[in-house]
Short mmCIF file of N, CA and C in Angstrom, two decimals:
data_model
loop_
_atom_site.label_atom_id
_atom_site.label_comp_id
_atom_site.label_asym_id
_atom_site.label_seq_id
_atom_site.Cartn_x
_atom_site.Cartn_y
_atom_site.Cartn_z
N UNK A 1 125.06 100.59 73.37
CA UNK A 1 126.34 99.90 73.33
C UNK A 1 127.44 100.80 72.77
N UNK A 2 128.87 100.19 73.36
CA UNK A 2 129.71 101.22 72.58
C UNK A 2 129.87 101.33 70.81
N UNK A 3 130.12 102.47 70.35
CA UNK A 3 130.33 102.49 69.31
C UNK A 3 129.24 102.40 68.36
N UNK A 4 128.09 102.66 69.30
CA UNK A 4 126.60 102.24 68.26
C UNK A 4 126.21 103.93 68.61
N UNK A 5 125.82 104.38 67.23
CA UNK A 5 125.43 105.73 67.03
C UNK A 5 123.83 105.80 68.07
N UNK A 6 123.85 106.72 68.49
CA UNK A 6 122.20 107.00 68.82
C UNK A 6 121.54 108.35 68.77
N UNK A 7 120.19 107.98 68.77
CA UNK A 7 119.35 108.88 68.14
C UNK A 7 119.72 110.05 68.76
N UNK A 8 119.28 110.83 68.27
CA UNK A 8 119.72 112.84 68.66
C UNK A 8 118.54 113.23 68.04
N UNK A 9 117.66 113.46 69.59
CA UNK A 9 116.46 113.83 69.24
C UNK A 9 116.48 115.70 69.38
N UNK A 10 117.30 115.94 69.89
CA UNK A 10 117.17 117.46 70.30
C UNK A 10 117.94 117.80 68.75
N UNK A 11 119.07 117.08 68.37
CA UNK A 11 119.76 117.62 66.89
C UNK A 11 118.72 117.74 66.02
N UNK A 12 117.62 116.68 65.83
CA UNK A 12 116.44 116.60 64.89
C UNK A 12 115.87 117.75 65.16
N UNK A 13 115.72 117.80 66.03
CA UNK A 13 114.28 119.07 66.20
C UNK A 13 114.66 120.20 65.80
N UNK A 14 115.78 120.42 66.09
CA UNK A 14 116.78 122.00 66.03
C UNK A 14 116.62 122.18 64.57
N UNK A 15 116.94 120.68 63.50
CA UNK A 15 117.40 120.78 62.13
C UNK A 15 116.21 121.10 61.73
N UNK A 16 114.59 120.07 61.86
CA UNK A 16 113.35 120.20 61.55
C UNK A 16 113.19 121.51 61.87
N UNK A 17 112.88 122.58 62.79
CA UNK A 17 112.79 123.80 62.86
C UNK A 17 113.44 124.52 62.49
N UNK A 18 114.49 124.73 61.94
CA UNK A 18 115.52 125.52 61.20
C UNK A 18 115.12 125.33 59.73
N UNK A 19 114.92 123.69 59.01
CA UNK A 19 115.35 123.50 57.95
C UNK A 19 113.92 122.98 56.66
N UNK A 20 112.85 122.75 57.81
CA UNK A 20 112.06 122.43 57.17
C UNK A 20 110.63 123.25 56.84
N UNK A 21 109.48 122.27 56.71
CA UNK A 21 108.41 123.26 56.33
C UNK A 21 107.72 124.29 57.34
N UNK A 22 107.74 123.89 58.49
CA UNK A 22 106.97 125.09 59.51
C UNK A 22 107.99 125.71 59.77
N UNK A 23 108.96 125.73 59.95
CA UNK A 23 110.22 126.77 60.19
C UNK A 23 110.53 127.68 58.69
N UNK A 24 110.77 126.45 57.99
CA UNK A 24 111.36 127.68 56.38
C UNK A 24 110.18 127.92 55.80
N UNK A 25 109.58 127.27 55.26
CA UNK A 25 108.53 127.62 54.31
C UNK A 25 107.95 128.84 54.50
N UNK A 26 106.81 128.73 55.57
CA UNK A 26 106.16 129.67 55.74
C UNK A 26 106.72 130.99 56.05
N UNK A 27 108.18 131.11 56.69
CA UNK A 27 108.82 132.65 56.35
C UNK A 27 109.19 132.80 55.07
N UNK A 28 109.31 131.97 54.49
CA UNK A 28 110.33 132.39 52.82
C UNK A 28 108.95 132.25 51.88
N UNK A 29 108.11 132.58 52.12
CA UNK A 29 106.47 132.27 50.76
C UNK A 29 107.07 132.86 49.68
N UNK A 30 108.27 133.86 48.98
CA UNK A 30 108.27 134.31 48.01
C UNK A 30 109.78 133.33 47.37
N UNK A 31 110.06 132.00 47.76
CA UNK A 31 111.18 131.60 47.70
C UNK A 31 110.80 130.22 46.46
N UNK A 32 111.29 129.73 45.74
CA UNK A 32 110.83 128.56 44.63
C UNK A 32 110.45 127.63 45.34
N UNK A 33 110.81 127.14 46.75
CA UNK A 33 110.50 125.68 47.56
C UNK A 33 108.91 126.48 47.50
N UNK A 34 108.52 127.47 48.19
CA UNK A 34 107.41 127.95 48.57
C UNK A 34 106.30 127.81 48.07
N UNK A 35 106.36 128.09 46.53
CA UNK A 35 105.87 127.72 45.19
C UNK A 35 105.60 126.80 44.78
N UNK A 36 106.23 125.80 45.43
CA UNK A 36 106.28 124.27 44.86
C UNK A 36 105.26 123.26 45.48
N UNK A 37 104.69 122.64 44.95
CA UNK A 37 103.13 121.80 45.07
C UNK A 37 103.48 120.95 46.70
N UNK A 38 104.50 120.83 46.71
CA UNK A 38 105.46 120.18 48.02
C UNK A 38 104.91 120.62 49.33
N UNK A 39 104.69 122.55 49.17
CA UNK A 39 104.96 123.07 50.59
C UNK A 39 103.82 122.40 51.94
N UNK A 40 102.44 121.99 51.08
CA UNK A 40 101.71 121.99 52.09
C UNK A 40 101.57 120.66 52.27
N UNK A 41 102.15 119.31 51.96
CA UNK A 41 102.73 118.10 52.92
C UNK A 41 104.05 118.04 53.44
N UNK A 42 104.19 118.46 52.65
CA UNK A 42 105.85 118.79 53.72
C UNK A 42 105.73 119.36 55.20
N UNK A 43 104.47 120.56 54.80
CA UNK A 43 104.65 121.27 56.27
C UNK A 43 104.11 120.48 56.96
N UNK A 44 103.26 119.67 56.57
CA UNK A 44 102.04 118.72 57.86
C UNK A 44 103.46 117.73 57.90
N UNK A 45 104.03 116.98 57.24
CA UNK A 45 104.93 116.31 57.82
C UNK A 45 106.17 117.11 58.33
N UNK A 46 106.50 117.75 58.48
CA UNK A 46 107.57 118.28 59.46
C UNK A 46 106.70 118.57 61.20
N UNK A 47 105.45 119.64 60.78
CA UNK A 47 104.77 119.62 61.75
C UNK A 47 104.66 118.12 62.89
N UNK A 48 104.44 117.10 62.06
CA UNK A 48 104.34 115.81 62.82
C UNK A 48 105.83 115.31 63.38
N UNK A 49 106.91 115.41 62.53
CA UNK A 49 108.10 115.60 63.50
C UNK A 49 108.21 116.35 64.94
N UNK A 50 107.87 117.73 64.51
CA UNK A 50 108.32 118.49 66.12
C UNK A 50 107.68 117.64 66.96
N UNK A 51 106.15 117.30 66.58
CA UNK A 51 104.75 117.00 67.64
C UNK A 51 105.58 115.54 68.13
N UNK A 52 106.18 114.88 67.43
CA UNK A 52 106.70 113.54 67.56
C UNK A 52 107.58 113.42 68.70
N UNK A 53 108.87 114.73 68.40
CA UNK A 53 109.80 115.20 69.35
C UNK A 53 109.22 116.16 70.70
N UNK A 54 107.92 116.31 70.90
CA UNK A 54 107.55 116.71 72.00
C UNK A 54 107.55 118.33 71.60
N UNK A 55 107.78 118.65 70.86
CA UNK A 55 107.88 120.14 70.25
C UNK A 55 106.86 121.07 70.21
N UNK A 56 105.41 120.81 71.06
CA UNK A 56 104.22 121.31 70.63
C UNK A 56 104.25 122.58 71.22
N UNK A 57 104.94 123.34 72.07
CA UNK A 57 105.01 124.39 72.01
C UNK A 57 105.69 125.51 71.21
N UNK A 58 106.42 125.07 70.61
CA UNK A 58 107.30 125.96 69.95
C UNK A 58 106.68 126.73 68.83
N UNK A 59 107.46 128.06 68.46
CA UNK A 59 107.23 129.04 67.40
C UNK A 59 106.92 128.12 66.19
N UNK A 60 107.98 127.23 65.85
CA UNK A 60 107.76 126.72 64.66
C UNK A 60 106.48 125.60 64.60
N UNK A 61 106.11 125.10 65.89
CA UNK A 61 104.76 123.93 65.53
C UNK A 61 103.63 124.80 65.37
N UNK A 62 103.86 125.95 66.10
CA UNK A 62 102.78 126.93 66.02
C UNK A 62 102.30 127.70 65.00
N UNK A 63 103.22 127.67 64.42
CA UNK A 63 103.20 128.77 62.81
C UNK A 63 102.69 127.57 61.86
N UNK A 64 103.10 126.03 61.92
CA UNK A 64 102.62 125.03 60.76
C UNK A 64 101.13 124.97 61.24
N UNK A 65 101.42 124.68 62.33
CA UNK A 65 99.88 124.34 62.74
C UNK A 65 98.87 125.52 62.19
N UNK A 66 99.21 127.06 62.55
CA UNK A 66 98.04 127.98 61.89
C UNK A 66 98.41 128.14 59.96
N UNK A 67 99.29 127.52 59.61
CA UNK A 67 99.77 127.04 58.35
C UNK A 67 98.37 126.35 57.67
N UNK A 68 98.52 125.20 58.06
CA UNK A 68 98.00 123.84 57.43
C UNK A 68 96.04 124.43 57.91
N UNK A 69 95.95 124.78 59.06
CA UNK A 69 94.37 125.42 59.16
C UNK A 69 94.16 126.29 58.49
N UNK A 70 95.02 127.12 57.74
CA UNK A 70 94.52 128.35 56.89
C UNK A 70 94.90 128.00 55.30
N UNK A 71 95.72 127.11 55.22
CA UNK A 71 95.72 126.72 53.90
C UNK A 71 95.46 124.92 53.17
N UNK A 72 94.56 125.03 52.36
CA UNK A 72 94.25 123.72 51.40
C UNK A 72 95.59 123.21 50.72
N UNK A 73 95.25 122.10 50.59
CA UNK A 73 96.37 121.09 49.74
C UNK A 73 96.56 122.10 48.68
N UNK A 74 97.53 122.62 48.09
CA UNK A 74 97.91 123.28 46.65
C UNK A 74 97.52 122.41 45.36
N UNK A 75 97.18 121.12 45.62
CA UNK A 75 97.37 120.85 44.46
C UNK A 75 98.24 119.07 44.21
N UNK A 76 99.02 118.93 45.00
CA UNK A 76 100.26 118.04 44.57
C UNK A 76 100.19 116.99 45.64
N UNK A 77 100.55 116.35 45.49
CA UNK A 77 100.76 114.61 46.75
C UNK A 77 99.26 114.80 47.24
N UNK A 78 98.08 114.36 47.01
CA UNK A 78 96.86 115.04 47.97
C UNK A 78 97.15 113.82 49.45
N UNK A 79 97.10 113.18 49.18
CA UNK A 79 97.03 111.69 50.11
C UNK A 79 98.23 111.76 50.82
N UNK A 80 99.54 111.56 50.81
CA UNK A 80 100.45 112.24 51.24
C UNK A 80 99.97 113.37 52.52
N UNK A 81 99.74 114.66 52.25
CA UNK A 81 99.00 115.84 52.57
C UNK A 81 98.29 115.44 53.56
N UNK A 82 97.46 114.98 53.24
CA UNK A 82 95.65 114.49 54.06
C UNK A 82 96.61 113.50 55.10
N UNK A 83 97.19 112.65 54.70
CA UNK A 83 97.89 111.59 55.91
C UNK A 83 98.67 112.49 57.04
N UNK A 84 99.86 113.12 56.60
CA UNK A 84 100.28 114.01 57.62
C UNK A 84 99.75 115.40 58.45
N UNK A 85 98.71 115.22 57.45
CA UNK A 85 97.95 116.91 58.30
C UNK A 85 96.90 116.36 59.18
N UNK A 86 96.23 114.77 58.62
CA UNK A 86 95.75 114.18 59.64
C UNK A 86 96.05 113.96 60.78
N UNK A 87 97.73 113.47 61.03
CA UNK A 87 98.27 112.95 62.01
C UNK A 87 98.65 114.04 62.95
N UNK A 88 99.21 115.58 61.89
CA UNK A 88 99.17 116.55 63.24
C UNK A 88 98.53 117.21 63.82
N UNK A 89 97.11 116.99 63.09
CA UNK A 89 95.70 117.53 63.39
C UNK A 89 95.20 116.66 65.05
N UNK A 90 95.59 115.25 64.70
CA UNK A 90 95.19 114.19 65.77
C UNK A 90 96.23 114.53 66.93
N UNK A 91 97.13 115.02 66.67
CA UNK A 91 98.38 115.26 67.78
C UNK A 91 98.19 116.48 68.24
N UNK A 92 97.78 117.32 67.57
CA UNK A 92 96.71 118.65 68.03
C UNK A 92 95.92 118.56 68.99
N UNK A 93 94.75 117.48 68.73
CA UNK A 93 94.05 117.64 69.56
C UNK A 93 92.62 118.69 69.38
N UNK A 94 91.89 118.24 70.01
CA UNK A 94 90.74 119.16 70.62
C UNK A 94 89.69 119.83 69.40
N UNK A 95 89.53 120.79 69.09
CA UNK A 95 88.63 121.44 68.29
C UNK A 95 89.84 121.78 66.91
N UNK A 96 90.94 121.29 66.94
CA UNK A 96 92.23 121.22 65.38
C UNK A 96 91.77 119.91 64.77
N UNK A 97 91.61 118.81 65.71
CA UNK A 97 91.29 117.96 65.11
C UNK A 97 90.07 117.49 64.88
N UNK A 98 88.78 118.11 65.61
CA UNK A 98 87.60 118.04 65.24
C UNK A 98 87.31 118.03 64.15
N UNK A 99 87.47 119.72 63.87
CA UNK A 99 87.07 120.03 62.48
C UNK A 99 87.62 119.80 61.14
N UNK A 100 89.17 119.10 61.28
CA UNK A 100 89.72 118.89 60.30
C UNK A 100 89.46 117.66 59.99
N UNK A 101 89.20 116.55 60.78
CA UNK A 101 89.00 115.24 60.30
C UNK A 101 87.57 115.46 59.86
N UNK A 102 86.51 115.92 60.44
CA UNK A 102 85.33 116.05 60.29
C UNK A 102 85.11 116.00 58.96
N UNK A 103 85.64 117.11 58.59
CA UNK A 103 85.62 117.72 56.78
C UNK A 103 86.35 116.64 56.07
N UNK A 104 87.42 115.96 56.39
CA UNK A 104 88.20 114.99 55.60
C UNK A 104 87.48 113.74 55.57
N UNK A 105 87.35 113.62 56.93
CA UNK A 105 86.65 112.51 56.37
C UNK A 105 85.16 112.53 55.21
N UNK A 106 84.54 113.39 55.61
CA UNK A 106 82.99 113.78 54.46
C UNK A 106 84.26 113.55 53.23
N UNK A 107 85.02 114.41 52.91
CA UNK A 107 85.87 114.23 51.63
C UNK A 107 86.38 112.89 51.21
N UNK A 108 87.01 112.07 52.02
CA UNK A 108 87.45 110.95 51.37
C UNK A 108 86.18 109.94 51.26
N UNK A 109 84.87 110.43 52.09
CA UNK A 109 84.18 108.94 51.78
C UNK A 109 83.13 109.49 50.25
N UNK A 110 83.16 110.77 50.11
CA UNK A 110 82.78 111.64 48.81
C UNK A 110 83.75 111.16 47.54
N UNK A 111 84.89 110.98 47.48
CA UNK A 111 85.77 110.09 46.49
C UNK A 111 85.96 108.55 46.56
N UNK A 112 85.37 107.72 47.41
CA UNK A 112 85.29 106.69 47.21
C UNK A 112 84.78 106.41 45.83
N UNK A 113 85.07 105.35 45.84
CA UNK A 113 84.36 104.97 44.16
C UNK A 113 83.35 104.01 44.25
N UNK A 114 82.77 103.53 43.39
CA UNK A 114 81.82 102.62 43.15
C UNK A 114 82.09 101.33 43.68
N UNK A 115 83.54 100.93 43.26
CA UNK A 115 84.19 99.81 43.51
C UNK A 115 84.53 99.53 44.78
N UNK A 116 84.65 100.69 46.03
CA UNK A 116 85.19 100.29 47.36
C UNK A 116 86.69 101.02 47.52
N UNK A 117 87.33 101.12 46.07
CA UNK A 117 88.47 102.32 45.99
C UNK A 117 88.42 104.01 45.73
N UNK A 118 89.66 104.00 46.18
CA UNK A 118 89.89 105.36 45.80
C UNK A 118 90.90 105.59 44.93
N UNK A 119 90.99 106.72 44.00
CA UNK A 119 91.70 106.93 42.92
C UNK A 119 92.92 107.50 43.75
N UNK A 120 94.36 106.97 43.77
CA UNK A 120 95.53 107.51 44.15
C UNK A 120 95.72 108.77 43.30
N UNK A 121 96.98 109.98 43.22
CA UNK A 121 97.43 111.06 43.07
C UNK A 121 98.49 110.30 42.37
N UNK A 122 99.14 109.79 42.86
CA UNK A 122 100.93 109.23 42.51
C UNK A 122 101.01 107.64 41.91
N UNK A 123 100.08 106.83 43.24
CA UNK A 123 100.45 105.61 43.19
C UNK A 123 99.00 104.98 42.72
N UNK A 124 98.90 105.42 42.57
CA UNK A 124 97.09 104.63 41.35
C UNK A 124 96.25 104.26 42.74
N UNK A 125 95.40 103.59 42.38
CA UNK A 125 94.56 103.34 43.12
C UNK A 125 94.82 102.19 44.87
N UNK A 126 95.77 101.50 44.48
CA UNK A 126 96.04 100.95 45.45
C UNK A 126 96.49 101.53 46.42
N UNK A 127 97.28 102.37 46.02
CA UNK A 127 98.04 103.49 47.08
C UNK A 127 97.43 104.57 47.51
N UNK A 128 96.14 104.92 46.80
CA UNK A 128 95.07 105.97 47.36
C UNK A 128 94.18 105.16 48.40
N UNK A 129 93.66 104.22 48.04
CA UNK A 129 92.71 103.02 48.66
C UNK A 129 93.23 102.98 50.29
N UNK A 130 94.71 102.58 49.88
CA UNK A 130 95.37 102.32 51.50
C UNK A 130 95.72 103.64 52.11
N UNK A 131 95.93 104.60 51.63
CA UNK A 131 95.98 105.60 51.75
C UNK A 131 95.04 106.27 53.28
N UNK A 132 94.07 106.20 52.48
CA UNK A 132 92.06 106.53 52.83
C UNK A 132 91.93 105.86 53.92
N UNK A 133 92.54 104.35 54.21
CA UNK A 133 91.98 103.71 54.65
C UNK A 133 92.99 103.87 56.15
N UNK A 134 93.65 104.36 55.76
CA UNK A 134 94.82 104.84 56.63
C UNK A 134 94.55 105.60 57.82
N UNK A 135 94.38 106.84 57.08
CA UNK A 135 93.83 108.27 57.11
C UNK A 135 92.35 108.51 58.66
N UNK A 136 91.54 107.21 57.51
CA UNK A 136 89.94 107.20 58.08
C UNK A 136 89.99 106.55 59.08
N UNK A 137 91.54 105.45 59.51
CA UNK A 137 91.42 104.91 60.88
C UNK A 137 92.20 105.75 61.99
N UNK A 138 92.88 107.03 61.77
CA UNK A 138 93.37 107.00 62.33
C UNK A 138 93.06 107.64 63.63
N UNK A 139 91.62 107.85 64.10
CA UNK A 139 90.88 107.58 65.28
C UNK A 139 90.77 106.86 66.05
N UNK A 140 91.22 105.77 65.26
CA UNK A 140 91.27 104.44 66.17
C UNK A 140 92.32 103.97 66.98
N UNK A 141 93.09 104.78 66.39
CA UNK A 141 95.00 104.26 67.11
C UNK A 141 95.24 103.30 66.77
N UNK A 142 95.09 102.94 65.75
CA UNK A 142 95.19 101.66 65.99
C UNK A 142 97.29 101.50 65.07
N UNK A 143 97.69 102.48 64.99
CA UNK A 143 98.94 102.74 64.17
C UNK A 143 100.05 102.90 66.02
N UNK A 144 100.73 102.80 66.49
CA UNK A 144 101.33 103.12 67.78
C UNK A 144 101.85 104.26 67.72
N UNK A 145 101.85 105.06 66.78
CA UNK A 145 102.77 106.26 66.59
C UNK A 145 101.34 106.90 66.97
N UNK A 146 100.07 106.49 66.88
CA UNK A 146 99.13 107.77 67.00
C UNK A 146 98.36 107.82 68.63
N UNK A 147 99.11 106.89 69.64
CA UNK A 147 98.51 106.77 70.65
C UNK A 147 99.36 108.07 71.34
N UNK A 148 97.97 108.18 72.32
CA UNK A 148 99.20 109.71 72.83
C UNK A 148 99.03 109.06 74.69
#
């Protein structure tokens, strides 16, 4: 309609590859963002932007993607991390996402707890729990953003 803003999917992508983690990060590693417990969900979630915007060929999905396979969570947001590296692992495809869910999943059902939860990073247990539970379905599609 007139006067109603709309989406600018090519502006996004341009900004996400210019401004975010598979575009900046991984060239600037000696820069304070780089350093920061941030870089490696950030990059799986920017990565899941381009993949979102149809971007799977590009320099920059390509560089997160051999990003996030060659490097472990640092440390910081783990669940966060594991959710978006899941999702661009699943948007990957093929033997990216084999082996990465494979291993994640052995990992999150290895931190389950006694109780049926999992211990959150940020948001205590409820927010790790749903987290996991998130994560461990997302084979199923059952989310619409993960049907391809």
């Amino acid at each position: 309609p007139p006067g109603q803003r709309t989406f600018r999917a090519a502006s996004l992508a341009q900004y996400v590859r210019m401004r975010s983690a598979p575009a900046r990060l991984i060239a600037t590693s000696t820069s304070i963002m780089a350093r920061s417990r941030s870089r490696h969900p950030r990059s799986a979630a920017g990565l899941c932007i381009l993949y979102y915007l149809g971007q799977y060929e590009h320099i920059s999905a390509k560089k997160g993607l051999r990003y996030l396979e060659s490097h472990e969570d640092e440390g910081g947001f783990v669940f966060y991390a594991r959710y978006y590296a899941a999702q661009a692992m699943f948007q990957a495809g093929g033997e990216h996402w084999k082996t990465y869910f494979s291993q994640l999943r052995k990992e999150l059902l290895s931190e389950q707890q006694t109780g049926g939860f999992w211990l959150g990073d940020a948001g205590g247990a409820e927010c790790g729990t749903a987290m996991a539970c998130i994560i461990l379905s997302i084979p199923y599609r059952y989310l619409p953003i993960l049907e391809r």
